[in-house]
Amino acid sequence: MSTIKVAPSILNADFARLGEQVSEAERAGADRVHVDVMDGHFVPNLSMGAAVVKSLRRVTALPLEIHLMVSDPDLFLDEFIAAGSDSFLVHWEGNHNLHRTIQRIRSQRKRPGVAINPATPAAVLEEIVEDIDQVLVMTVNPGFGHQQFISTTLPKIGRVRELIERRQLECDVEVDGGIDSETAPQAVRAGATVLVAGSAVFGDSLGITPAMNGLRAAADAALREAAYEPTLQRS
Ligand code: DX5
Ligand code: ZN
């Protein structure tokens, strides 16, 4: 039985100590680092660019996954690839050339994924799921860290998982937003295999290592309980 992967989101890290904090998350067992890129247009917030990825590449061996919350992801791919990115999550919303973007990522030997917002149905993935390695189900509206988990996304996580299993694909079901030791088990029971967590890792008053341990323990307990016949919402 595989374990749940944890991807700390650096959006909530202390940027003055970013290298140290990512190294601590790595020692505490992080599986990848989630980098939230916002352009102030696709979402009402600005965050970071490829320079941050270039610096992180020197301090961690973990895969760097780039969540592109930007209006035109194609504009930025080359720069982020040159900086050392390993995978890209691009949004379904507003992307009229999604298949082309995915092929471009694949042609550069990077892992492509598609992100869907809370109001976007799982069914939009039908024609693209065979071409990707990850689905990112947004469990908050993108743009900010430390928001409340939207629990009406839980049945959708199940529908995404079912779509992937029905076609016997090797594709991660990743969840992003409001994930902590209370919501992580719910997401895992619904079918999530990768948890993005920002404030629950970097904002915990006990520190990064205890926060990572607590999150992983909660997620793994839920996985054992589900015994990986997750409670899929069959339609
Ligand atoms: C939201 C971002 C998330 C966010 C997660 O737009 O995509 O990755 O940083 O932060 P928390 O875990 O605090 O909700
Ligand atoms: Zn994200």
Short mmCIF file of C-alpha atoms and ligand atoms in Angstrom, two decimals:
data_model
loop_
_atom_site.label_atom_id
_atom_site.label_comp_id
_atom_site.label_asym_id
_atom_site.label_seq_id
_atom_site.Cartn_x
_atom_site.Cartn_y
_atom_site.Cartn_z
CA MET A 1 0.00 0.00 0.00
CA SER A 2 1.50 3.33 -1.01
CA THR A 3 1.58 6.26 1.37
CA ILE A 4 0.17 9.70 0.89
CA LYS A 5 2.60 12.28 -0.49
CA VAL A 6 2.95 15.68 1.14
CA ALA A 7 3.83 18.80 -0.86
CA PRO A 8 4.49 21.85 1.35
CA SER A 9 3.46 25.11 -0.33
CA ILE A 10 6.08 27.80 0.20
CA LEU A 11 3.51 30.58 -0.21
CA ASN A 12 3.20 30.57 3.56
CA ALA A 13 6.90 30.24 4.35
CA ASP A 14 9.09 32.96 5.84
CA PHE A 15 10.73 34.26 2.65
CA ALA A 16 13.68 35.68 4.58
CA ARG A 17 14.54 32.10 5.61
CA LEU A 18 13.15 30.20 2.65
CA GLY A 19 16.16 27.94 2.04
CA GLU A 20 16.32 26.84 5.68
CA GLN A 21 12.60 26.23 5.88
CA VAL A 22 12.50 24.13 2.70
CA SER A 23 15.50 22.11 3.93
CA GLU A 24 13.70 21.44 7.20
CA ALA A 25 10.57 20.34 5.36
CA GLU A 26 12.74 18.02 3.25
CA ARG A 27 14.36 16.47 6.35
CA ALA A 28 10.87 16.07 7.83
CA GLY A 29 9.86 13.93 4.85
CA ALA A 30 8.30 16.27 2.30
CA ASP A 31 7.86 14.54 -1.04
CA ARG A 32 7.93 17.64 -3.26
CA VAL A 33 7.85 21.41 -2.95
CA HIS A 34 4.78 23.27 -4.22
CA VAL A 35 5.50 26.71 -5.70
CA ASP A 36 2.47 28.99 -6.16
CA VAL A 37 2.95 31.44 -9.02
CA MET A 38 0.35 34.25 -9.26
CA ASP A 39 0.25 37.08 -11.78
CA GLY A 40 -2.27 39.47 -10.20
CA HIS A 41 -4.60 38.84 -13.17
CA PHE A 42 -5.70 35.20 -13.15
CA VAL A 43 -5.96 35.57 -9.37
CA PRO A 44 -6.08 38.80 -7.35
CA ASN A 45 -2.62 38.38 -5.82
CA LEU A 46 1.05 38.45 -6.79
CA SER A 47 3.55 35.91 -5.53
CA MET A 48 6.85 34.75 -7.02
CA GLY A 49 8.68 34.05 -10.25
CA ALA A 50 11.36 31.75 -11.66
CA ALA A 51 14.15 33.41 -9.63
CA VAL A 52 12.77 31.74 -6.51
CA VAL A 53 12.83 28.33 -8.23
CA LYS A 54 16.42 28.90 -9.34
CA SER A 55 17.48 29.60 -5.74
CA LEU A 56 15.52 26.66 -4.34
CA ARG A 57 17.08 24.32 -6.91
CA ARG A 58 20.41 24.83 -5.14
CA VAL A 59 19.12 23.94 -1.68
CA THR A 60 16.83 20.95 -2.26
CA ALA A 61 16.87 17.68 -4.15
CA LEU A 62 13.07 17.44 -3.94
CA PRO A 63 10.97 17.80 -7.09
CA LEU A 64 9.78 21.39 -7.54
CA GLU A 65 6.18 21.55 -8.73
CA ILE A 66 4.96 24.83 -10.14
CA HIS A 67 1.30 25.77 -9.73
CA LEU A 68 0.73 28.38 -12.43
CA MET A 69 -2.12 30.70 -11.46
CA VAL A 70 -1.43 32.97 -14.41
CA SER A 71 -3.49 34.02 -17.43
CA ASP A 72 -1.03 32.73 -20.02
CA PRO A 73 1.02 29.79 -18.71
CA ASP A 74 2.78 29.30 -22.07
CA LEU A 75 4.56 32.62 -21.60
CA PHE A 76 6.39 31.40 -18.51
CA LEU A 77 7.20 27.72 -19.15
CA ASP A 78 10.69 28.13 -20.66
CA GLU A 79 11.86 30.40 -17.88
CA PHE A 80 10.64 28.03 -15.16
CA ILE A 81 12.09 24.99 -16.91
CA ALA A 82 15.49 26.70 -17.18
CA ALA A 83 15.29 27.51 -13.45
CA GLY A 84 15.00 23.80 -12.59
CA SER A 85 11.27 23.03 -12.29
CA ASP A 86 10.14 19.40 -12.44
CA SER A 87 6.38 19.58 -12.93
CA PHE A 88 3.68 22.08 -13.85
CA LEU A 89 0.07 22.40 -12.76
CA VAL A 90 -1.88 24.53 -15.22
CA HIS A 91 -5.48 25.56 -14.77
CA TRP A 92 -8.30 24.32 -16.96
CA GLU A 93 -10.12 27.63 -16.46
CA GLY A 94 -9.46 30.19 -19.17
CA ASN A 95 -6.93 28.07 -21.06
CA HIS A 96 -8.14 27.73 -24.63
CA ASN A 97 -5.09 25.68 -25.63
CA LEU A 98 -4.83 23.33 -22.69
CA HIS A 99 -3.82 20.30 -24.75
CA ARG A 100 -1.08 22.27 -26.48
CA THR A 101 0.27 23.55 -23.15
CA ILE A 102 0.32 19.98 -21.78
CA GLN A 103 2.15 18.71 -24.88
CA ARG A 104 4.73 21.48 -24.52
CA ILE A 105 5.41 20.49 -20.92
CA ARG A 106 5.66 16.81 -21.88
CA SER A 107 7.99 17.56 -24.79
CA GLN A 108 10.39 19.16 -22.29
CA ARG A 109 10.28 15.92 -20.25
CA LYS A 110 8.49 17.60 -17.34
CA ARG A 111 5.41 16.22 -15.57
CA PRO A 112 2.19 17.97 -16.61
CA GLY A 113 -0.89 18.35 -14.45
CA VAL A 114 -4.26 20.12 -14.68
CA ALA A 115 -5.79 22.14 -11.85
CA ILE A 116 -9.54 22.68 -11.46
CA ASN A 117 -11.21 25.34 -9.33
CA PRO A 118 -13.95 24.52 -6.78
CA ALA A 119 -16.81 25.35 -9.18
CA THR A 120 -15.33 23.38 -12.11
CA PRO A 121 -16.71 19.86 -12.54
CA ALA A 122 -14.49 16.76 -12.67
CA ALA A 123 -15.98 15.94 -16.08
CA VAL A 124 -13.82 18.59 -17.82
CA LEU A 125 -10.89 16.21 -17.27
CA GLU A 126 -12.38 13.45 -19.44
CA GLU A 127 -10.52 14.42 -22.60
CA ILE A 128 -7.20 15.40 -21.02
CA VAL A 129 -6.68 12.96 -18.14
CA GLU A 130 -4.80 10.41 -20.26
CA ASP A 131 -2.19 13.04 -21.15
CA ILE A 132 -1.29 14.15 -17.63
CA ASP A 133 0.48 12.86 -14.51
CA GLN A 134 -1.43 14.87 -11.91
CA VAL A 135 -4.85 16.38 -11.30
CA LEU A 136 -4.95 19.23 -8.79
CA VAL A 137 -8.36 19.61 -7.19
CA MET A 138 -8.53 23.10 -5.66
CA THR A 139 -10.19 22.85 -2.26
CA VAL A 140 -10.22 26.66 -1.91
CA ASN A 141 -10.54 29.39 -4.51
CA PRO A 142 -6.99 30.04 -5.72
CA GLY A 143 -5.15 33.22 -4.82
CA PHE A 144 -4.36 33.15 -1.12
CA GLY A 145 -2.97 30.90 1.56
CA HIS A 146 -4.66 30.10 4.85
CA GLN A 147 -8.25 29.90 3.56
CA GLN A 148 -10.91 27.54 4.79
CA PHE A 149 -11.23 24.11 3.15
CA ILE A 150 -14.40 23.95 0.99
CA SER A 151 -15.92 20.61 1.94
CA THR A 152 -18.32 20.48 -1.01
CA THR A 153 -15.23 19.59 -3.10
CA LEU A 154 -15.00 16.18 -1.36
CA PRO A 155 -17.36 14.28 -3.67
CA LYS A 156 -15.50 15.74 -6.64
CA ILE A 157 -12.19 14.34 -5.34
CA GLY A 158 -13.93 10.95 -5.41
CA ARG A 159 -15.15 11.49 -8.95
CA VAL A 160 -11.65 12.41 -10.13
CA ARG A 161 -10.21 9.33 -8.48
CA GLU A 162 -12.86 7.15 -10.06
CA LEU A 163 -12.15 8.61 -13.52
CA ILE A 164 -8.47 7.74 -13.10
CA GLU A 165 -9.05 4.24 -11.75
CA ARG A 166 -11.64 3.40 -14.37
CA ARG A 167 -9.00 4.01 -17.06
CA GLN A 168 -6.22 2.42 -14.98
CA LEU A 169 -4.04 5.50 -15.23
CA GLU A 170 -1.07 6.36 -13.06
CA CYS A 171 -2.10 9.87 -12.19
CA ASP A 172 -1.89 11.62 -8.82
CA VAL A 173 -4.99 13.13 -7.25
CA GLU A 174 -3.65 16.17 -5.47
CA VAL A 175 -5.64 18.53 -3.26
CA ASP A 176 -4.72 22.15 -2.53
CA GLY A 177 -6.09 24.63 -0.03
CA GLY A 178 -7.04 24.51 3.63
CA ILE A 179 -5.38 21.13 4.18
CA ASP A 180 -4.49 20.43 7.82
CA SER A 181 -4.62 17.43 10.14
CA GLU A 182 -8.41 17.73 10.32
CA THR A 183 -9.19 18.08 6.60
CA ALA A 184 -6.36 15.86 5.28
CA PRO A 185 -8.08 12.62 6.46
CA GLN A 186 -11.32 13.72 4.76
CA ALA A 187 -9.48 14.35 1.48
CA VAL A 188 -7.63 11.03 1.73
CA ARG A 189 -10.82 9.10 2.42
CA ALA A 190 -12.37 10.78 -0.62
CA GLY A 191 -9.48 9.60 -2.81
CA ALA A 192 -6.61 12.13 -2.64
CA THR A 193 -3.06 10.77 -3.01
CA VAL A 194 -1.06 14.02 -2.64
CA LEU A 195 -1.67 16.79 -0.11
CA VAL A 196 -0.53 20.38 -0.65
CA ALA A 197 -0.24 22.21 2.66
CA GLY A 198 0.98 25.74 3.22
CA SER A 199 -0.02 27.30 6.52
CA ALA A 200 -0.42 23.89 8.18
CA VAL A 201 3.32 23.28 7.59
CA PHE A 202 4.97 26.71 7.63
CA GLY A 203 2.51 28.51 9.91
CA ASP A 204 2.29 26.00 12.76
CA SER A 205 3.46 27.47 16.07
CA LEU A 206 5.13 24.16 16.99
CA GLY A 207 7.42 24.33 13.96
CA ILE A 208 7.80 22.66 10.59
CA THR A 209 8.92 19.18 11.68
CA PRO A 210 6.12 18.51 14.22
CA ALA A 211 3.62 19.98 11.75
CA MET A 212 4.79 17.64 8.98
CA ASN A 213 4.73 14.66 11.33
CA GLY A 214 1.20 15.46 12.50
CA LEU A 215 -0.11 15.91 8.99
CA ARG A 216 1.45 12.71 7.71
CA ALA A 217 0.23 10.70 10.70
CA ALA A 218 -3.34 11.94 10.19
CA ALA A 219 -3.21 11.22 6.44
CA ASP A 220 -1.69 7.76 6.81
CA ALA A 221 -4.21 6.78 9.48
CA ALA A 222 -7.02 7.75 7.10
CA LEU A 223 -5.39 5.74 4.31
CA ARG A 224 -5.14 2.62 6.46
CA GLU A 225 -8.77 3.05 7.42
CA ALA A 226 -9.74 3.40 3.76
CA ALA A 227 -7.48 0.36 3.04
CA TYR A 228 -7.45 1.77 -0.33
CA GLU A 229 -10.96 1.05 -1.32
CA PRO A 230 -11.66 4.76 -0.88
CA THR A 231 -15.24 5.84 -0.50
CA LEU A 232 -15.72 6.84 -4.08
CA GLN A 233 -18.92 8.62 -4.92
CA ARG A 234 -20.16 6.44 -7.74
CA SER A 235 -22.51 8.17 -10.11
C1 DX5 B 1 -3.88 28.86 -3.08
C2 DX5 B 1 -2.59 28.08 -3.33
C3 DX5 B 1 -2.28 27.10 -2.27
C4 DX5 B 1 -2.02 27.70 -0.92
C5 DX5 B 1 -2.21 26.66 0.13
O1 DX5 B 1 -4.11 29.68 -4.16
O2 DX5 B 1 -2.68 27.39 -4.56
O3 DX5 B 1 -1.20 26.26 -2.67
O4 DX5 B 1 -0.73 28.22 -0.78
O5 DX5 B 1 -2.13 27.28 1.38
P1 DX5 B 1 -2.96 26.73 2.61
O6 DX5 B 1 -2.49 25.32 2.83
O7 DX5 B 1 -2.60 27.64 3.73
O8 DX5 B 1 -4.39 26.78 2.24
ZN ZN B 2 -1.14 25.85 -5.01
#
